[in-house]
XYZ file of C-alpha atoms in Angstrom:
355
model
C -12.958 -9.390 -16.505
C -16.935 -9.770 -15.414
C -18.269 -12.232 -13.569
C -15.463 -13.658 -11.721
C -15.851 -15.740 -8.669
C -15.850 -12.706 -5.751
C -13.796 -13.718 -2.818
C -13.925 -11.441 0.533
C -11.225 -11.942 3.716
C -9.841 -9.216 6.064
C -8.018 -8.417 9.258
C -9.179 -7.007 12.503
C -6.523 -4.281 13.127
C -4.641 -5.492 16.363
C -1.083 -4.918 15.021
C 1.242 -5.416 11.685
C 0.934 -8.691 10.074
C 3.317 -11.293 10.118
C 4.550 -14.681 8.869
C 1.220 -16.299 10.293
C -1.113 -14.091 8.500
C 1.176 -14.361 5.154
C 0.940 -18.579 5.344
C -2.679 -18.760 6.403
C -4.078 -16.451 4.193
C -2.163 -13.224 2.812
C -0.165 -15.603 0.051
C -3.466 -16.779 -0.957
C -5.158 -13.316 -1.553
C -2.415 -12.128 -3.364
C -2.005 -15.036 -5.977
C -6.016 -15.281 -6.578
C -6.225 -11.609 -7.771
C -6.332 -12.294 -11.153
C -8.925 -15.287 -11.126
C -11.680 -13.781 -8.557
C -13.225 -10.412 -8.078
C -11.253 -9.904 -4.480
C -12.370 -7.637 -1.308
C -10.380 -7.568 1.274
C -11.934 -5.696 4.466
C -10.470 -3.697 7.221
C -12.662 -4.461 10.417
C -11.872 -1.584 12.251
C -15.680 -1.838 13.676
C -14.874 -5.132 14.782
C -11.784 -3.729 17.004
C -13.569 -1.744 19.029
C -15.138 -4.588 20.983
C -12.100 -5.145 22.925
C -10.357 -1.922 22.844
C -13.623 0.491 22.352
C -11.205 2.970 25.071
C -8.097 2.886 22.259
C -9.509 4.657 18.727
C -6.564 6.021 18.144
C -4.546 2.636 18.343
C -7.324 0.889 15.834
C -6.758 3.951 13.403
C -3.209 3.683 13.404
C -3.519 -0.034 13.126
C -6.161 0.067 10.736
C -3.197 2.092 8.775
C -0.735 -0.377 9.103
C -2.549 -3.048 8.049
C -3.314 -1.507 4.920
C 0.165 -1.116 4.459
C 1.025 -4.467 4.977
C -1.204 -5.303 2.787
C 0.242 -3.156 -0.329
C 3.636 -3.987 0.756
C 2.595 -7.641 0.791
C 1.144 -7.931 -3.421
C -2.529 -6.554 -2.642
C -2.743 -4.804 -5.722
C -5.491 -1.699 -5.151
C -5.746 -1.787 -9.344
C -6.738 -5.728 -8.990
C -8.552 -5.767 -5.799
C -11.291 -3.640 -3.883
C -10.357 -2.555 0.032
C -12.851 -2.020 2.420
C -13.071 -0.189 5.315
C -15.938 -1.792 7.385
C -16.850 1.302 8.940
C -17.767 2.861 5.649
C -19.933 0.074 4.848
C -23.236 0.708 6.855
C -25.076 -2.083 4.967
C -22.273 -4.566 7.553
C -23.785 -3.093 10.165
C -27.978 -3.272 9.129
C -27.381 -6.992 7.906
C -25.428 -8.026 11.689
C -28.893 -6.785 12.881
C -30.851 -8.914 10.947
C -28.261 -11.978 10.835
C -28.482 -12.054 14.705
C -32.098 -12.897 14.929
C -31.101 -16.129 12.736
C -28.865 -17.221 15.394
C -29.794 -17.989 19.246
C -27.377 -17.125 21.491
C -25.937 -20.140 22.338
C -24.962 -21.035 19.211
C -23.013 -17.945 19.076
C -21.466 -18.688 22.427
C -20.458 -22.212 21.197
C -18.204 -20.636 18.077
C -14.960 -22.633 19.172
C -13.136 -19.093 17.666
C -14.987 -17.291 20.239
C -14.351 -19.187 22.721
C -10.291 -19.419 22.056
C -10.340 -15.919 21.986
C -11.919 -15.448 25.204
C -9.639 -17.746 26.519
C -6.584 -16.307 25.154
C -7.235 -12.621 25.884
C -8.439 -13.670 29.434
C -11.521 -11.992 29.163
C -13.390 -14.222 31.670
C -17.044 -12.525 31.608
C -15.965 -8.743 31.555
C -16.242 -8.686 27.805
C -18.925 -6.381 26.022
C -22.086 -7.549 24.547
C -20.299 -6.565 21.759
C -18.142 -8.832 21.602
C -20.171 -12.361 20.823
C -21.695 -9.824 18.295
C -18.474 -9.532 16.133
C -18.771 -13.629 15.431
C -22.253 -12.073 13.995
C -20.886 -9.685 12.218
C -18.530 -11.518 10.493
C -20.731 -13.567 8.839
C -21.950 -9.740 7.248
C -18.996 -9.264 6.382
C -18.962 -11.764 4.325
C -22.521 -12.078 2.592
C -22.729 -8.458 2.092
C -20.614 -8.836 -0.860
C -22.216 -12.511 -1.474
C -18.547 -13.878 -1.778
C -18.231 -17.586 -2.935
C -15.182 -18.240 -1.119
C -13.028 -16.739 1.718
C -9.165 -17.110 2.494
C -8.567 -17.345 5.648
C -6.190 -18.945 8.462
C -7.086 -22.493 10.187
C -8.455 -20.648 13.219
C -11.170 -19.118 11.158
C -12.519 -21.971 9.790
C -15.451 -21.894 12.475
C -16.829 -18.581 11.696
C -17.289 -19.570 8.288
C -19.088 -22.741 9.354
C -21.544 -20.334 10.942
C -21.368 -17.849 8.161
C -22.701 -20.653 6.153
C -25.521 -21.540 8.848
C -26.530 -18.212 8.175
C -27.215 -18.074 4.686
C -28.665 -21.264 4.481
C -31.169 -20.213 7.116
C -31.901 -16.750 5.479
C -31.990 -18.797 2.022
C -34.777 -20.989 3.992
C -36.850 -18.405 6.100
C -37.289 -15.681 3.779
C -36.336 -17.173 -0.117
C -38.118 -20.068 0.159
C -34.810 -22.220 -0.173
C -35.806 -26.113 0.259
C -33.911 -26.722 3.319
C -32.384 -29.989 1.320
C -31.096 -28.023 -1.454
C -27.238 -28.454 -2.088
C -25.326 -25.544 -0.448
C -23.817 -24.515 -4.373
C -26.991 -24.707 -5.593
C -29.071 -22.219 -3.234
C -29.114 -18.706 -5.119
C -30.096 -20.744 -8.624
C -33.116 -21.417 -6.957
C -34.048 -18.215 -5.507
C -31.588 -17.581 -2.539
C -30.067 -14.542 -1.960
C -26.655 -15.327 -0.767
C -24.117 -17.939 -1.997
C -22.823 -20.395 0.612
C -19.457 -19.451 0.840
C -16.359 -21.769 1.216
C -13.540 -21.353 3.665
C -10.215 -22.061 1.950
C -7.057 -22.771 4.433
C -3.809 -21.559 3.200
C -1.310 -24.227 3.035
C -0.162 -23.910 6.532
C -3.058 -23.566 8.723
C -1.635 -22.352 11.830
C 2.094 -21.158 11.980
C 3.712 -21.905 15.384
C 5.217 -18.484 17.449
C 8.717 -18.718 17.547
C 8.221 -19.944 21.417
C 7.828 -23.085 19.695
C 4.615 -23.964 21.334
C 1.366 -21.953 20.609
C 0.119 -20.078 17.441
C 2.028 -17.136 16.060
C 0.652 -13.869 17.495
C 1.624 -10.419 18.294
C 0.325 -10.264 21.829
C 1.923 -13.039 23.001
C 5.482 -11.934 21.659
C 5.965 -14.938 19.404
C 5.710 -13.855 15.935
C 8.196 -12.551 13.145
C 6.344 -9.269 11.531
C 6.626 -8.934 7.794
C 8.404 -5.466 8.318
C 10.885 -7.367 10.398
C 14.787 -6.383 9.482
C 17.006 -9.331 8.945
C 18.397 -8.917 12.001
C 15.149 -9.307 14.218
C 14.542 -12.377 12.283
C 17.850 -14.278 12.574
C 17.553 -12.641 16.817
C 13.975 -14.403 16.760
C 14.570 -17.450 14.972
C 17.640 -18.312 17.113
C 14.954 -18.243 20.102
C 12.928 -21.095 18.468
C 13.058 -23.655 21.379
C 13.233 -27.255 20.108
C 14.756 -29.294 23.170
C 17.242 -30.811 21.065
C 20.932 -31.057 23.080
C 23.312 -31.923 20.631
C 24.104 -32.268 16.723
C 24.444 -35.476 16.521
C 20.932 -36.182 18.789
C 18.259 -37.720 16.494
C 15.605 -34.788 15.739
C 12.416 -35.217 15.670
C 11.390 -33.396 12.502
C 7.948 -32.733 13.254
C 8.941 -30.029 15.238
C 8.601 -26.278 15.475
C 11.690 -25.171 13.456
C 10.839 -28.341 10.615
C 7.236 -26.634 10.452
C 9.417 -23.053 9.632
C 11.605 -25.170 7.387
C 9.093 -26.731 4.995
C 7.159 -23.297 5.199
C 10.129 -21.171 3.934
C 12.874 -22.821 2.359
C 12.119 -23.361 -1.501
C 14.461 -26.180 -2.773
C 12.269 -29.530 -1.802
C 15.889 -31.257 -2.219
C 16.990 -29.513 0.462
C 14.262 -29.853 2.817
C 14.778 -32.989 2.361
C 18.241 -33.446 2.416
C 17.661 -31.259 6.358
C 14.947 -33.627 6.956
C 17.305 -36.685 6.550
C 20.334 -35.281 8.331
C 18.358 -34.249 11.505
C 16.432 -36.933 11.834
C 19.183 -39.101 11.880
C 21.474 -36.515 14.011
C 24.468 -36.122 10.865
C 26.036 -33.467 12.669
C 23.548 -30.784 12.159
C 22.389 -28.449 14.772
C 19.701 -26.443 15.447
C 21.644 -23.058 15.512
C 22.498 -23.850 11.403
C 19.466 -24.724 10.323
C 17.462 -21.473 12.082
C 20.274 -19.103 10.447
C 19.190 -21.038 7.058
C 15.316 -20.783 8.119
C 16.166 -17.490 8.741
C 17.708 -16.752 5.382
C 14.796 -17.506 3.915
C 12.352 -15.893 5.351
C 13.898 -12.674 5.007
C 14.403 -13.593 1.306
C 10.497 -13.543 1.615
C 10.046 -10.473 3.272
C 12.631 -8.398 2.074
C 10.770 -6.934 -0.920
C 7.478 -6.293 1.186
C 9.949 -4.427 3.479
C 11.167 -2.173 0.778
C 8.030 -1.425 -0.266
C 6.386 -1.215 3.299
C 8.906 1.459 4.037
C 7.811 3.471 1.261
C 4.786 3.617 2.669
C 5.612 5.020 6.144
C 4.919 8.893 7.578
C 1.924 11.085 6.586
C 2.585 10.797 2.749
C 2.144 6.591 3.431
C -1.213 7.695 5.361
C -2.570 10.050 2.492
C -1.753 7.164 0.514
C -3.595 5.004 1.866
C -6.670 6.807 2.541
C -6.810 8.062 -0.984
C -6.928 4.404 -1.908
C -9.765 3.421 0.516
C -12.013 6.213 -0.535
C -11.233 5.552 -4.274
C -12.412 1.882 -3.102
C -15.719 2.697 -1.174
C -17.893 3.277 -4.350
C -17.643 0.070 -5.452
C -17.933 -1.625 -2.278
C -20.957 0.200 -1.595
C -22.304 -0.428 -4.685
C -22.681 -3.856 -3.888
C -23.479 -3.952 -0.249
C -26.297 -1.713 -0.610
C -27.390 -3.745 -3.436
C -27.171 -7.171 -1.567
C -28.910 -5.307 1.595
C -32.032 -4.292 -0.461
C -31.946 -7.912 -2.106
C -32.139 -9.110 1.506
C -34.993 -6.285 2.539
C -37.114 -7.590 -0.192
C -36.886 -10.890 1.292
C -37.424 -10.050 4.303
C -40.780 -7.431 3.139
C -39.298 -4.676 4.166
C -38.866 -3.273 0.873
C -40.238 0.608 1.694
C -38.030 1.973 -1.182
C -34.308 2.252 -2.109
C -31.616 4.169 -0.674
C -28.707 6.079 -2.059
C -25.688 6.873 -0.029
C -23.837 10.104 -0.166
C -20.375 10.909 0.863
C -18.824 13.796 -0.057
C-alpha cells in the first residue's frame, strides 16, 4: 500500500523490554502496522554516550531488543528496522540540527534532565550525551515521519523534534513562521511536523510501587519473564494496605497493573468495588490475578522470543536488519539531500555502497 502515513519510534539498547515499553509504546507499533509505513530504529549510536567503554553489552543488547521486538508482533514483512549506525544520513543531519538549537535549550529538555538525574551523572557525562536529545530529533526527520509512538517520558523530545523542523522549515524553506504545523511541507518545507502519540498508559509504575518501570532500578517485569518471575515480582508490589477488609485506595500501584492487564471491564470493576470498599479482598489475590494476566500477555512473545535465542536467533536477526537497510537508506539519503539543497549545499548526490 503507497503512501501511507510513515511512523518512526525505537529503543536505545539498555536491556530487554518489558511491560513499560509494551504499554507506552510497543502495543501501539504493533497494531498500526497495517495503516502506516512503520520504522522502528535501533539506537545503538545513541548507547554509546553512557556506556562508550561497553560495545559489546550495546551489541548484545542491540540483539535483544530486536528480539523483543519480533517476539512482541513487529512484523519484518510489515515494517522496516533500522539500525542507526547504518544510517549515516542520522548522523550528517544531528550536525546540522544542532546549529538550530542553542545549548540551553538542549540542556532544558526535562527528558534530559530526568535522565541525568536518574543515572546520577552529575557533570561527568560526555558532550555526547546532550547531543543524543539532538540526535533524536534525526532520528526522526530523516525518515520525515508524521507521527511517533512513544512512552509519556518521551513526549519532550518530540516537542523539540518539532522545534526543529519548524525552524529548518523557516531558515532554509522559506516556511512563514505562522504557518500551521500540518501544513508546513505543502508549502515548501522539507520535513513534516511530527506528532507524539502516548500509548494508553503513559508511564507504568516498577513493581516497587513508587517510580517508573525500569531495568536499572530492579522494578520491572521483562516480556521474556517466566510465569514464575512474574507471580515472585508481582507479589512484591508494595501497596501499604494491612488487611482485607481495609478500604483500598484504588488509585494505587497494583489498580494501575489491574486496569492495564486484566481484560474483562466487569471485572475490573467488580475488583474496583470490592477493594475500595474492603469486601474481604486482599492484596495477595488480586496480584496472583494481575499476575495471571500478564503472563497471559506475554506468554506467546515468550514462545516466540525463545525461538529466537543462540547464534541461529543472532543470524536471524542480522539477516533481517541488512535485508532492511536498503530501504531505510533509500529514504534517509533522500531526505538528507532534500535538506542539502535547502541548506545550498547541494555539490552533487551520493550513493552508498555496502557490500
Amino acid at each position: 500500500m503507497k503512501n501511507r502515513p510513515r511512523i518512526l519510534t525505537g529503543d536505545t539498547p539498555s536491556g530487554r523490554l518489558h511491560l513499560g515499553h509494551w504499554v507506552g509504546s510497543l502495543e501501539n507499533r504493533v497494531r498500526l502496522q497495517d495503516d502506516y509505513d512503520c520504522f522502528f530504529l535501533l539506537a545503538n549510536m545513541h548507547a554509546f554516550t553512557t556506556r562508550a567503554e561497553s560495545p559489546d553489552d550495546i551489541r548484545r543488547d542491540t540483539l535483544d531488543i530486536a528480539k523483543d521486538w519480533l517476539a512482541a508482533g513487529i512484523d519484518p514483512e510489515r515494517s522496516t528496522l533500522v539500525l542507526q549506525t547504518e544510517i549515516p544520513a542520522i548522523a550528517e543531519l544531528t550536525w546540522y540540527f544542532a546549529m538550530l538549537l542553542p545549548f540551553n535549550r538542549v540542556m532544558r529538555n526535562p527528558t534530559l534532565k530526568t535522565e541525568i538525574e536518574l543515572k546520577d551523572l552529575g557533570d561527568h557525562y560526555s558532550f555526547g550525551f546532550p547531543l543524543y536529545a539532538v540526535g533524536q530529533c534525526a532520528d526522526i526527520l530523516a525518515f520525515r515521519a508524521e507521527l511517533v509512538p512513544v512512552g509519556e517520558d518521551q513526549v519532550a523530545h518530540i516537542e523539540m523534534c518539532r522545534e526543529v523542523g519548524r525552524r529548518f522549515n523557516w531558515t532554509y524553506c522559506g516556511v512563514d513562521p505562522q504557518t500551521k504545523d500540518e501544513q508546513h511541507v505543502a508549502e515548501g518545507g522539507v520535513f513534516p511536523i511530527p506528532n507524539a502519540l502516548v500509548g494508553r498508559i503513559g508511564r507504568l509504575i516498577g513493581t516497587d510501587g513508587k517510580t517508573k518501570m525500569s531495568k536499572s532500578l530492579g522494578n520491572a517485569i521483562l516480556l521474556t519473564d517466566t510465569a514464575k518471575e512474574i507471580k515472585k515480582k508481582m507479589g512484591g508490589l508494595y501497596t501499604g494496605r494491612q488487611t482485607m477488609t481495609e478500604p483500598g485506595d484504588i488509585n494505587n500501584a497494583l489498580f494501575q497493573y489491574v486496569r492495564a492487564f486484566i481484560k474483562d471491564p466487569a471485572r475490573v470493576a467488580e475488583l474496583e468495588d470490592r477493594y475500595s470498599r474492603g469486601d474481604n479482598l486482599g492484596d495477595g489475590h488480586v496480584k496472583v490475578e494481575v499476575a495471571a494476566a500478564i503472563d497471559e500477555l506475554i506468554a506467546p512473545m515468550r514462545e516466540r522470543r525463545a525461538a529466537l535465542e543462540g547464534e541461529a536467533g543472532d543470524k536471524r536477526v542480522l539477516e533481517i536488519l541488512r535485508a532492511h537497510h536498503a530501504k531505510a537508506n533509500a529514504i534517509a539519503e533522500e531526505t538528507l539531500y532534500m535538506a542539502k539543497q535547502a541548506m545550498k549545499l547541494d555539490f552533487g548526490p551520493r550513493k552508498l555502497s555496502f557490500p
